[in-house]
PDB file of C-alpha atoms in Angstrom:
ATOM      1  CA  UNK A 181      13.793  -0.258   1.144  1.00  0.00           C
ATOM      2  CA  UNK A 182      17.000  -0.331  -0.047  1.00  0.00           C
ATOM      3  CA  UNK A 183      20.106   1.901  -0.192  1.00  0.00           C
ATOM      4  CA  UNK A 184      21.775   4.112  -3.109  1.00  0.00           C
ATOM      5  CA  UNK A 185      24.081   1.923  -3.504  1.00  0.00           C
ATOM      6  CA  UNK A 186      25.014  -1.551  -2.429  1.00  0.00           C
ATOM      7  CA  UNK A 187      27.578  -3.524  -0.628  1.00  0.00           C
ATOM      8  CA  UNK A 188      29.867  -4.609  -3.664  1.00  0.00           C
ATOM      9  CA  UNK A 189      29.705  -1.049  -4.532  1.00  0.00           C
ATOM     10  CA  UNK A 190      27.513  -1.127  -7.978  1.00  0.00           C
ATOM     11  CA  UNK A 191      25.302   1.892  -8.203  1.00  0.00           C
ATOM     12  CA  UNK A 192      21.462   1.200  -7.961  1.00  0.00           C
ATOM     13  CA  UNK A 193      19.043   2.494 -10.667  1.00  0.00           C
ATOM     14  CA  UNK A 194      19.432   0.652 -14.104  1.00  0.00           C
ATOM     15  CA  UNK A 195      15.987  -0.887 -14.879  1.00  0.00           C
ATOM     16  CA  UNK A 196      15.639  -4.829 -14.352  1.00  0.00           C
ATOM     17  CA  UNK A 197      16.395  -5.940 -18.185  1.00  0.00           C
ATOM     18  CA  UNK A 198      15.433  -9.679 -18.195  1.00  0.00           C
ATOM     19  CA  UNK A 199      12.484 -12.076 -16.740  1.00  0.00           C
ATOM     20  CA  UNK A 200      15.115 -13.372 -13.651  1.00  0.00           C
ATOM     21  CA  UNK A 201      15.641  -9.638 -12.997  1.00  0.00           C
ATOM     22  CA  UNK A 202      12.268  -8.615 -12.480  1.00  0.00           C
ATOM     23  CA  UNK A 203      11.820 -11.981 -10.321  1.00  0.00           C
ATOM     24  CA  UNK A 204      14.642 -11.024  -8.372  1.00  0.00           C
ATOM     25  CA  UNK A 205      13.148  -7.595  -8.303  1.00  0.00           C
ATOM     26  CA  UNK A 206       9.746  -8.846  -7.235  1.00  0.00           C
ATOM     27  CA  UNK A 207      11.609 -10.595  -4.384  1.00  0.00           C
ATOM     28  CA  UNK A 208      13.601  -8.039  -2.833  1.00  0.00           C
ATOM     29  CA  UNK A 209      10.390  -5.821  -2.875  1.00  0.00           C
ATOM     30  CA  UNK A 210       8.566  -8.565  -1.248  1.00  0.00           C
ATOM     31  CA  UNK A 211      10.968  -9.294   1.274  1.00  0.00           C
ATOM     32  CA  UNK A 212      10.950  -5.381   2.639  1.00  0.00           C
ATOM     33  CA  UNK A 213       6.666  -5.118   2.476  1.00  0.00           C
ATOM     34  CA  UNK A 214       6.235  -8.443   3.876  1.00  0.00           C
ATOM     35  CA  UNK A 215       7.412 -10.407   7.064  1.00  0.00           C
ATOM     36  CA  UNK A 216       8.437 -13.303   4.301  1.00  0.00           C
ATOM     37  CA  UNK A 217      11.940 -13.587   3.607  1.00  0.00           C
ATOM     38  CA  UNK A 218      13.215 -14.793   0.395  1.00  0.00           C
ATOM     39  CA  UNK A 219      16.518 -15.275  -0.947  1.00  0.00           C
ATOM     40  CA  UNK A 220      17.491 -11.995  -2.287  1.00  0.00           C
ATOM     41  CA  UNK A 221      21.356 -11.628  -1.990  1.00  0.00           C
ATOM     42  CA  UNK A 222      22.728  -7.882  -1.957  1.00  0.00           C
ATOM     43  CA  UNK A 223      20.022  -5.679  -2.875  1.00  0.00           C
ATOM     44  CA  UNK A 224      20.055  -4.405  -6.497  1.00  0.00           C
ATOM     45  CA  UNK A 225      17.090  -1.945  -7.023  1.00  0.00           C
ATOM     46  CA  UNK A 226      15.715   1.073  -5.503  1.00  0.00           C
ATOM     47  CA  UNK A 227      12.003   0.850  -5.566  1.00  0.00           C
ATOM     48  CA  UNK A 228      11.370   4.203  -7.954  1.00  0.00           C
ATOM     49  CA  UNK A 229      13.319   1.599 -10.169  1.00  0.00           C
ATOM     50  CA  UNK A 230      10.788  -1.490 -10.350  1.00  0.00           C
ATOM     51  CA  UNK A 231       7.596   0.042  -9.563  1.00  0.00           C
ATOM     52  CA  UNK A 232       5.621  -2.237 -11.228  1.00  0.00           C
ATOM     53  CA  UNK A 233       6.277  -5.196  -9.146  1.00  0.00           C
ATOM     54  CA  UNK A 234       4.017  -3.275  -6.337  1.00  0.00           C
ATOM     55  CA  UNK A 235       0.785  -4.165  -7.421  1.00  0.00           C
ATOM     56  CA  UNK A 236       1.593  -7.948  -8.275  1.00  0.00           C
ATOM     57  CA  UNK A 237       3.180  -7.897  -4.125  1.00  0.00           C
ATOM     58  CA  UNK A 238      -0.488  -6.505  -3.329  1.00  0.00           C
ATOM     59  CA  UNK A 239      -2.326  -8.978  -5.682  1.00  0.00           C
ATOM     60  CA  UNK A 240       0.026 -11.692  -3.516  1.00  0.00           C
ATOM     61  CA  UNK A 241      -1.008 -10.250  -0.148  1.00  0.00           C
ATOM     62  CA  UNK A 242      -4.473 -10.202  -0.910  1.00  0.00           C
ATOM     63  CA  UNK A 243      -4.525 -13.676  -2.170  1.00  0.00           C
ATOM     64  CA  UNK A 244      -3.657 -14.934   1.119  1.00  0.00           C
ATOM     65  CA  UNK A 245      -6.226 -12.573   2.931  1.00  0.00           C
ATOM     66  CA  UNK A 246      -8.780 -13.401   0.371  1.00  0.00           C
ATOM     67  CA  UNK A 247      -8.340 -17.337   0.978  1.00  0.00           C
ATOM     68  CA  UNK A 248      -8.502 -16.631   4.839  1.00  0.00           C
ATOM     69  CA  UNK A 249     -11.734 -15.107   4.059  1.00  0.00           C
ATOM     70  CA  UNK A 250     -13.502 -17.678   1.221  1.00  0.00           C
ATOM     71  CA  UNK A 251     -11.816 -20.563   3.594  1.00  0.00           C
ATOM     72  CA  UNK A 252     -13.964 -19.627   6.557  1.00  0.00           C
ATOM     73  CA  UNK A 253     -17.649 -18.326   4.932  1.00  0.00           C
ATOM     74  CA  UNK A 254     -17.075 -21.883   3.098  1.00  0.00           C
ATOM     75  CA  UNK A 255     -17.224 -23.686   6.474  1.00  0.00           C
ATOM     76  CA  UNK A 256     -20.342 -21.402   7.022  1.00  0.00           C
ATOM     77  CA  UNK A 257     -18.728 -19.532   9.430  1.00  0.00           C
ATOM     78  CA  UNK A 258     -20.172 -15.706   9.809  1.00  0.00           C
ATOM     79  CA  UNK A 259     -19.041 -12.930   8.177  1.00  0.00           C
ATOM     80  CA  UNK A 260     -17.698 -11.038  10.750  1.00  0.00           C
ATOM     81  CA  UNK A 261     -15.495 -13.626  12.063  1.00  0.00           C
ATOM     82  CA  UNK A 262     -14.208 -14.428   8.135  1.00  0.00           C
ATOM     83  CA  UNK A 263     -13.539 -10.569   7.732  1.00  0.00           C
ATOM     84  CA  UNK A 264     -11.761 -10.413  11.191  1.00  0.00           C
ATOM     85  CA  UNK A 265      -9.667 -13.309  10.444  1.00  0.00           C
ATOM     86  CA  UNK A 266      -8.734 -12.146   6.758  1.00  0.00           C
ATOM     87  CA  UNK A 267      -7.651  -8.402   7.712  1.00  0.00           C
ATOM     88  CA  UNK A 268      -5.706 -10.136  10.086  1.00  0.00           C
ATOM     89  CA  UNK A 269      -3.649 -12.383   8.284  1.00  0.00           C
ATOM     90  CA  UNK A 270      -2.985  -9.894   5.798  1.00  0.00           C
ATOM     91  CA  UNK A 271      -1.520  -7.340   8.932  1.00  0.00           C
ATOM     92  CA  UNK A 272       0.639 -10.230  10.095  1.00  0.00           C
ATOM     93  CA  UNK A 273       1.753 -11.286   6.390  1.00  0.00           C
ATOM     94  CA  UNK A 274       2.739  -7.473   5.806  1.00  0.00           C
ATOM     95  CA  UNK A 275       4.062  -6.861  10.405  1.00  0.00           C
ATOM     96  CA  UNK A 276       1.524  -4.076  10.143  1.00  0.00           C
ATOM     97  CA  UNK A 277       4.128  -1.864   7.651  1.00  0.00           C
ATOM     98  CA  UNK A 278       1.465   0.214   6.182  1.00  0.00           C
ATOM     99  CA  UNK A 279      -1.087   0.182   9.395  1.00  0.00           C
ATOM    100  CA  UNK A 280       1.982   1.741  11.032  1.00  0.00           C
ATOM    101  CA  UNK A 281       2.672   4.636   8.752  1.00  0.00           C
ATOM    102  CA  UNK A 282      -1.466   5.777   8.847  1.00  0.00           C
ATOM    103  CA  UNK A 283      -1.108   5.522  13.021  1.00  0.00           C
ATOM    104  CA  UNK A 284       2.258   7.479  13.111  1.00  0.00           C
ATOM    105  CA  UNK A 285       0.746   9.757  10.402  1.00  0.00           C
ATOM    106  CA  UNK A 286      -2.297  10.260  12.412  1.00  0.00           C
ATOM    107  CA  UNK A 287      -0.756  10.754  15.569  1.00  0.00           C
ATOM    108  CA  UNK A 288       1.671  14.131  13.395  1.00  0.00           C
ATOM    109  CA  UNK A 289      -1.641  15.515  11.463  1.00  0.00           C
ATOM    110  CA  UNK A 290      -4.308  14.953  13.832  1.00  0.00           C
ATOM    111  CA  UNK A 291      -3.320  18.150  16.176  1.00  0.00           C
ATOM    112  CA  UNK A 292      -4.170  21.483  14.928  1.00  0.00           C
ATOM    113  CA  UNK A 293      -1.770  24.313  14.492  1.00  0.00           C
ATOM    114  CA  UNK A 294       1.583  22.343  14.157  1.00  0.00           C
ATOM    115  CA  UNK A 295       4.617  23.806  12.210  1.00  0.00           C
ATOM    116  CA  UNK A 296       5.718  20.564   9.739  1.00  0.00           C
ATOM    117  CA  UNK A 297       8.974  20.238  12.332  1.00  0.00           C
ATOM    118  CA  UNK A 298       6.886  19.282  15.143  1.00  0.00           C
ATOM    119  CA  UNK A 299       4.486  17.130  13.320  1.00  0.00           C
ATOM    120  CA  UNK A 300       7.430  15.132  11.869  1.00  0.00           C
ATOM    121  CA  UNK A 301       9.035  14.957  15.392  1.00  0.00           C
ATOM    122  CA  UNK A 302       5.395  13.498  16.760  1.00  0.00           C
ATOM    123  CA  UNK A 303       5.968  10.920  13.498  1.00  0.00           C
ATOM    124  CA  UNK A 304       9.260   9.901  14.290  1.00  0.00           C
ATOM    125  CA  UNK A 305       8.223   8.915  18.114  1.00  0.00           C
ATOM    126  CA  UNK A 306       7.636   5.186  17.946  1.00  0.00           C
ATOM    127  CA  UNK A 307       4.699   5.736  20.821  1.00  0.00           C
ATOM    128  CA  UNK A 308       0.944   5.895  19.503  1.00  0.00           C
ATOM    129  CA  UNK A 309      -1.004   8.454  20.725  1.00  0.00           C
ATOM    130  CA  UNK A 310      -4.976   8.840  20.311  1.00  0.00           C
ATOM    131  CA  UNK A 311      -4.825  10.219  16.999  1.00  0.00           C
ATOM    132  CA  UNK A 312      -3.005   7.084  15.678  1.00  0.00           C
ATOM    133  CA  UNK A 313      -5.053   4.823  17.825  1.00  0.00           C
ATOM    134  CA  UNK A 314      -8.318   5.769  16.643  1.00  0.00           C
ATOM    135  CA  UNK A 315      -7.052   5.361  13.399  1.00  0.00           C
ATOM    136  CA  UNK A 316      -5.946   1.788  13.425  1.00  0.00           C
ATOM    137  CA  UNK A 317      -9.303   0.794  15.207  1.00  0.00           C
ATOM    138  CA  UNK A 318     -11.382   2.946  12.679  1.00  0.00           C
ATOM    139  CA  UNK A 319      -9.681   1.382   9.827  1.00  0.00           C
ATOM    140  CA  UNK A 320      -9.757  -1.924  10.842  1.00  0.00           C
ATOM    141  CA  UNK A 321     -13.233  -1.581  11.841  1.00  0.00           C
ATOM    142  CA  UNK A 322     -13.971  -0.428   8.486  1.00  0.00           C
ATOM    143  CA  UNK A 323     -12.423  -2.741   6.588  1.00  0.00           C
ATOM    144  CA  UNK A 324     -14.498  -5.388   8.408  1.00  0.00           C
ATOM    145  CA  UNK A 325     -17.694  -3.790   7.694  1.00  0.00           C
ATOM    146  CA  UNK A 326     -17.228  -3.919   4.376  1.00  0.00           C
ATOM    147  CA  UNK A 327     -16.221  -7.758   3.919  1.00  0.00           C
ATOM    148  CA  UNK A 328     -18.326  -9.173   6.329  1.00  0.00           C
ATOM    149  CA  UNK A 329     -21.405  -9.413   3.867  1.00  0.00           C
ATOM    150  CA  UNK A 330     -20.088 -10.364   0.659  1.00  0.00           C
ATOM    151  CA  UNK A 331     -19.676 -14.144   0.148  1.00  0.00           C
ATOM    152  CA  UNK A 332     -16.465 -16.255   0.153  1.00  0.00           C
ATOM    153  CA  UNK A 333     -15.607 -15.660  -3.812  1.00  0.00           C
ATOM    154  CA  UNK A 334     -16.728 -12.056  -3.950  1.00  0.00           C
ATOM    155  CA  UNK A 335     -14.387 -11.638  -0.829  1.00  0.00           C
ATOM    156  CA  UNK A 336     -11.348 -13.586  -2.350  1.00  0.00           C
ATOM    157  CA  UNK A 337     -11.764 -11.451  -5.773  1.00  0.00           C
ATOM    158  CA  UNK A 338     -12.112  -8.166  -3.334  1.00  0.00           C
ATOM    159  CA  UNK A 339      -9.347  -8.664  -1.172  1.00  0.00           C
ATOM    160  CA  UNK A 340      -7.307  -9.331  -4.714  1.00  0.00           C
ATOM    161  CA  UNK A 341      -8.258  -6.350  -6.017  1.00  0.00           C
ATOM    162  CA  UNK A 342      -8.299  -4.209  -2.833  1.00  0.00           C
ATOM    163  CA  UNK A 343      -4.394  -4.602  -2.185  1.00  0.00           C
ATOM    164  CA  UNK A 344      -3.197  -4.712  -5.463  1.00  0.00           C
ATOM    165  CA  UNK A 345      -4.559  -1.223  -6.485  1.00  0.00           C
ATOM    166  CA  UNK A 346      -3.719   0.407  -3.192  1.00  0.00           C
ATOM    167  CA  UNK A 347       0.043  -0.915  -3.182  1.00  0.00           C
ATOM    168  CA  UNK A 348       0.091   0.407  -7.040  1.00  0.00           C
ATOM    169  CA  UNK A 349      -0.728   4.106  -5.477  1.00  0.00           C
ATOM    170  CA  UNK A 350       1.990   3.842  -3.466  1.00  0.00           C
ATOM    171  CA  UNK A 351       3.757   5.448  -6.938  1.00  0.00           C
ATOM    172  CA  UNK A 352       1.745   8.242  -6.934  1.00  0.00           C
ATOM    173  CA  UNK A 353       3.367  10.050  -4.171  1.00  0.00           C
ATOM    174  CA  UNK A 354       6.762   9.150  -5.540  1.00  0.00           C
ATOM    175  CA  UNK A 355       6.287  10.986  -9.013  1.00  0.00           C
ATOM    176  CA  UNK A 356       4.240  14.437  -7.227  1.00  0.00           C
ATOM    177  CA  UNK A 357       6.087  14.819  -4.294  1.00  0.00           C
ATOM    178  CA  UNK A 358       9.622  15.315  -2.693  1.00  0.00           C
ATOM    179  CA  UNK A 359      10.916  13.448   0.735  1.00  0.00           C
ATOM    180  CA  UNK A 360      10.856  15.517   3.811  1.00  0.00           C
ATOM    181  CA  UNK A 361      13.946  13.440   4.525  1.00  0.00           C
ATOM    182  CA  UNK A 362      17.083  12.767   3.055  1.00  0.00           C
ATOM    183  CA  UNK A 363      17.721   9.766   5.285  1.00  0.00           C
ATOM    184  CA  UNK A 364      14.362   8.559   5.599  1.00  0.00           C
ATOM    185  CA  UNK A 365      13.088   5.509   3.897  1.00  0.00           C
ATOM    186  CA  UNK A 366      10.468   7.929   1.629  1.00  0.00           C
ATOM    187  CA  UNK A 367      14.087   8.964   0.041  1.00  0.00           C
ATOM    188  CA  UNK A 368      15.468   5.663  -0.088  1.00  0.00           C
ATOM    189  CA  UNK A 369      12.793   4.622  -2.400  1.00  0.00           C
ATOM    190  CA  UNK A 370      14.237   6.788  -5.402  1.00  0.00           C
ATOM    191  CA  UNK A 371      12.489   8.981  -7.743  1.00  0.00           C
ATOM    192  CA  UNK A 372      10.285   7.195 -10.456  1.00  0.00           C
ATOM    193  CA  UNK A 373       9.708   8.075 -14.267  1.00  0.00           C
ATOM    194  CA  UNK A 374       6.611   9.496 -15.105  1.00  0.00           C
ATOM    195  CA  UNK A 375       5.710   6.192 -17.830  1.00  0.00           C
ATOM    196  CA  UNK A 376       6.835   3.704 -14.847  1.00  0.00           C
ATOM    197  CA  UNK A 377       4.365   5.189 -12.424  1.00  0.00           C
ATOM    198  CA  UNK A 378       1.497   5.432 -14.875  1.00  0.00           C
ATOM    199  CA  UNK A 379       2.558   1.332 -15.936  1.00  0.00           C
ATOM    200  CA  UNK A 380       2.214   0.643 -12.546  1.00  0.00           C
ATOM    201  CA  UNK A 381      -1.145   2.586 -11.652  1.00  0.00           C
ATOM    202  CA  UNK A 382      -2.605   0.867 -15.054  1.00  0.00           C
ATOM    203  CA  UNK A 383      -1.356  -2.530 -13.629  1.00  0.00           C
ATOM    204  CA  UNK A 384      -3.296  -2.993 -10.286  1.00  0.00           C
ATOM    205  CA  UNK A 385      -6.042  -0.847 -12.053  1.00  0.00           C
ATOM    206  CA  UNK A 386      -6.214  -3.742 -14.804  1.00  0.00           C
ATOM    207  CA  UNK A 387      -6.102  -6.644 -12.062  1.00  0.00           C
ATOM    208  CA  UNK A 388      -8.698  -4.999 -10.086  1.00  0.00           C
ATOM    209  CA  UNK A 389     -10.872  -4.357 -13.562  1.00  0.00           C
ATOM    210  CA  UNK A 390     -10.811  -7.702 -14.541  1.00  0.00           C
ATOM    211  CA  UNK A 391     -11.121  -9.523 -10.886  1.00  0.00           C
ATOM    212  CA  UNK A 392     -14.532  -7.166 -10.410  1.00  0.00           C
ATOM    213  CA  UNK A 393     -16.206  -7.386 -13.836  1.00  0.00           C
ATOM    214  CA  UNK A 394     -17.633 -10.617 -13.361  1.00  0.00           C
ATOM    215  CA  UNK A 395     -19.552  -9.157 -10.319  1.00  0.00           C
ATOM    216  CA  UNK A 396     -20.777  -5.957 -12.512  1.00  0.00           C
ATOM    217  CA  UNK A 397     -18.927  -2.987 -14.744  1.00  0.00           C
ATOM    218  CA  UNK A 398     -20.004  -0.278 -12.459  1.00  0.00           C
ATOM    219  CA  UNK A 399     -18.212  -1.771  -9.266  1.00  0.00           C
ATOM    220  CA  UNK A 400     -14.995  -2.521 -11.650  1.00  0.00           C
ATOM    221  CA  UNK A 401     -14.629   0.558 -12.655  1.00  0.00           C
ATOM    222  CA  UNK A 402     -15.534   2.646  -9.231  1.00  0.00           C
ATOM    223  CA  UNK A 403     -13.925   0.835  -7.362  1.00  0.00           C
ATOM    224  CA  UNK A 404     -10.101   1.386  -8.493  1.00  0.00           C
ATOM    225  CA  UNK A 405     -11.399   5.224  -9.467  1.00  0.00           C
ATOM    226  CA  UNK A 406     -12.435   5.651  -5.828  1.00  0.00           C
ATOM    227  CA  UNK A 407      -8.993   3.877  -4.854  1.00  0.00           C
ATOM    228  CA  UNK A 408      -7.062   6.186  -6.997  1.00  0.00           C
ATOM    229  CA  UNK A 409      -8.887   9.168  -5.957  1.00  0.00           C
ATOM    230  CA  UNK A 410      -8.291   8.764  -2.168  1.00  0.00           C
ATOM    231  CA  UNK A 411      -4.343   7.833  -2.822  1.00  0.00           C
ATOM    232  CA  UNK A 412      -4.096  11.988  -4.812  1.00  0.00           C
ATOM    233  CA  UNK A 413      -6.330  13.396  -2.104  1.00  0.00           C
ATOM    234  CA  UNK A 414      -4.121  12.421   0.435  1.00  0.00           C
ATOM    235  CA  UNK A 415      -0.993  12.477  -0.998  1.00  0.00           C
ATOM    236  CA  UNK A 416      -2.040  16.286  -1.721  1.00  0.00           C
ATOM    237  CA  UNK A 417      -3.208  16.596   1.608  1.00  0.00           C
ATOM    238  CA  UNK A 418      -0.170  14.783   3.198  1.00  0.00           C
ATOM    239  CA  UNK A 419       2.151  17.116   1.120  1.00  0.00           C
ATOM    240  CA  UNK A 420       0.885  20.461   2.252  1.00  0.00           C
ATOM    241  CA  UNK A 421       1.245  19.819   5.866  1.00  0.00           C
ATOM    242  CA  UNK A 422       4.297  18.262   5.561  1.00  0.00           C
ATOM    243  CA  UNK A 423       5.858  19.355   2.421  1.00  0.00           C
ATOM    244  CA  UNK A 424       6.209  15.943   0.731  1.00  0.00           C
ATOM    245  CA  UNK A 425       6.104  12.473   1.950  1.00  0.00           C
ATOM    246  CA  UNK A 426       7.599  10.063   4.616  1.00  0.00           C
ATOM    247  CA  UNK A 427       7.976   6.423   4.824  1.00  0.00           C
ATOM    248  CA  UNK A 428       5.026   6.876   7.229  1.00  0.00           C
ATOM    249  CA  UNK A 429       2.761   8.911   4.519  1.00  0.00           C
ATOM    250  CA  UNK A 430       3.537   6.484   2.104  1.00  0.00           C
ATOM    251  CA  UNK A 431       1.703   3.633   4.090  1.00  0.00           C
ATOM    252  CA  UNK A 432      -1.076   5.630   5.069  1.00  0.00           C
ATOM    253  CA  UNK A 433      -1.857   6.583   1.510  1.00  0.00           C
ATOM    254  CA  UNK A 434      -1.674   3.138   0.425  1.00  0.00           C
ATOM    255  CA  UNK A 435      -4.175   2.470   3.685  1.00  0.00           C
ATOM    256  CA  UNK A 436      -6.469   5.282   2.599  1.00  0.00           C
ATOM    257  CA  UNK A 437      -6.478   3.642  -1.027  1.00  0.00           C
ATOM    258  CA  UNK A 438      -7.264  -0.117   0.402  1.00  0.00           C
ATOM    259  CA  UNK A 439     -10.252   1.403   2.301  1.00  0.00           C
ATOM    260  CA  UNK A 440     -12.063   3.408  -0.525  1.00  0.00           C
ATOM    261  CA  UNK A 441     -11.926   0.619  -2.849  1.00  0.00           C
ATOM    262  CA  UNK A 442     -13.508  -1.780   0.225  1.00  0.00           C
ATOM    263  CA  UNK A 443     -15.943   0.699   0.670  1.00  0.00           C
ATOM    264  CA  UNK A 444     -17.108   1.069  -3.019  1.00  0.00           C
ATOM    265  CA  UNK A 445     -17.321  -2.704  -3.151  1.00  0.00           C
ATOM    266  CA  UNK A 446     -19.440  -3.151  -0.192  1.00  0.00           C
ATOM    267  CA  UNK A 447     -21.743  -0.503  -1.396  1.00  0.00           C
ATOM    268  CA  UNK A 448     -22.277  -2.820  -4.881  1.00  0.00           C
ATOM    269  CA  UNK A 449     -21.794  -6.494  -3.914  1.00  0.00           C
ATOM    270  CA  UNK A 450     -23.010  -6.422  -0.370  1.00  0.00           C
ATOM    271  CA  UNK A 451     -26.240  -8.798  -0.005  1.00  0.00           C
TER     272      UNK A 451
END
């Protein structure tokens, strides 16, 4: 994420105003959630300030993950492998930013009977222990159980819809809650208006609607409501142990998002 101010001394915070701004925006964004670098210059934005690109990064990132997935059932291979090999590619399109932040956030929640300092000391270490290492395989594991079944275009749509809502709740936490850090990246980020994380929640809800309701209303509606419900519940939950939020929190809420909206979808469209 990006600094309060940057190097030619402009302060960050005025809103993108024009199309080439909000590109420019959408790059910069990109660049930091992703391993892809684009041509960005000197950072202009603080993420509170263009919220809204989240869920179209998502949408991008799931894209990729979803053609993994429709590429492979189409050459009849079996779901397991196509699942493997699409939550793959979309860990080494995004170097594992948000997998990261539910393992370290594990690994500072899991123990019982923690004051917040020590938990956020266990965060900071860049060692997993078992708590974060049973939640990387669990989610991963997860994730694969729900896309193996469905077939190469349900998959695609899923995927689509899957990372676009969860990287639109990353907002949530933003708006509710303070950083535990001043100089963390949580703080970094900014703090968003109320209307730009609601515009940004309605966004990757929207995609997700209208990606899901050819494969049935129920599933297009649950699924971003079961998305959305996970991202408060743990953002709540994060908070209270914690305080507020982390860089770390931040990616396992987003995690926790991706995984109820999987698992809502496999319940409807598996066959």
């Amino acid at each position: 994420m990006t600094s309060p101010h940057d190097f030619d001394g402009r302060s960050l915070g005025a809103r993108p105003s024009s199309f080439d701004d909000w590109l420019q925006a959408f790059k910069e964004q990109a660049t930091f959630f992703t391993g892809i670098r684009l041509e960005t210059g000197i950072p202009r934005w603080q993420l509170a300030d263009v919220l809204p690109v989240l869920p179209f990064i998502g949408a991008a990132v799931g894209l990729a993950a979803g053609l993994v997935f429709a590429i492979m059932r189409g050459l009849a291979g079996p779901g397991w492998l196509a699942a493997v090999l699409a939550v793959g590619a979309a860990v080494l399109i995004t170097r594992a930013l948000h997998e990261d932040g539910l393992a370290d956030t594990a690994d500072g929640l899991g123990p019982h009977a923690l004051e917040p300092p020590r938990r956020l000391e266990i965060m900071r270490d860049s060692r997993n222990g078992t708590f974060g290492v049973l939640a990387l395989a669990l989610s991963v594991l997860v994730k694969v159980a729900c896309l193996a079944p469905l077939s190469g275009s349900t998959g695609l749509v899923v995927l689509i819809g899957a990372h676009a809502m969860s990287r639109a709740m990353l907002a949530y936490p933003l708006l509710a809650y303070s950083p535990v850090h001043a100089d963390g990246l949580g703080a970094q980020a900014g703090k968003p208006t109320d209307n730009d994380v609601w515009l940004t929640i309605a966004i990757g809800a929207g995609v997700a609607f209208l990606l899901l309701l050819g494969k049935g209303f129920f599933v297009a509606i649950l699924a971003p409501a079961a998305a959305i419900g996970a991202a408060w519940y743990a953002s709540r939950w994060i908070a209270a142990r914690l305080g507020g939020y982390t860089g770390d929190t931040l990616g396992a809420v987003q995690q926790k998002a991706e995984i109820a909206f999987l698992v809502v979808a496999a319940l409807f469209l598996s066959h």
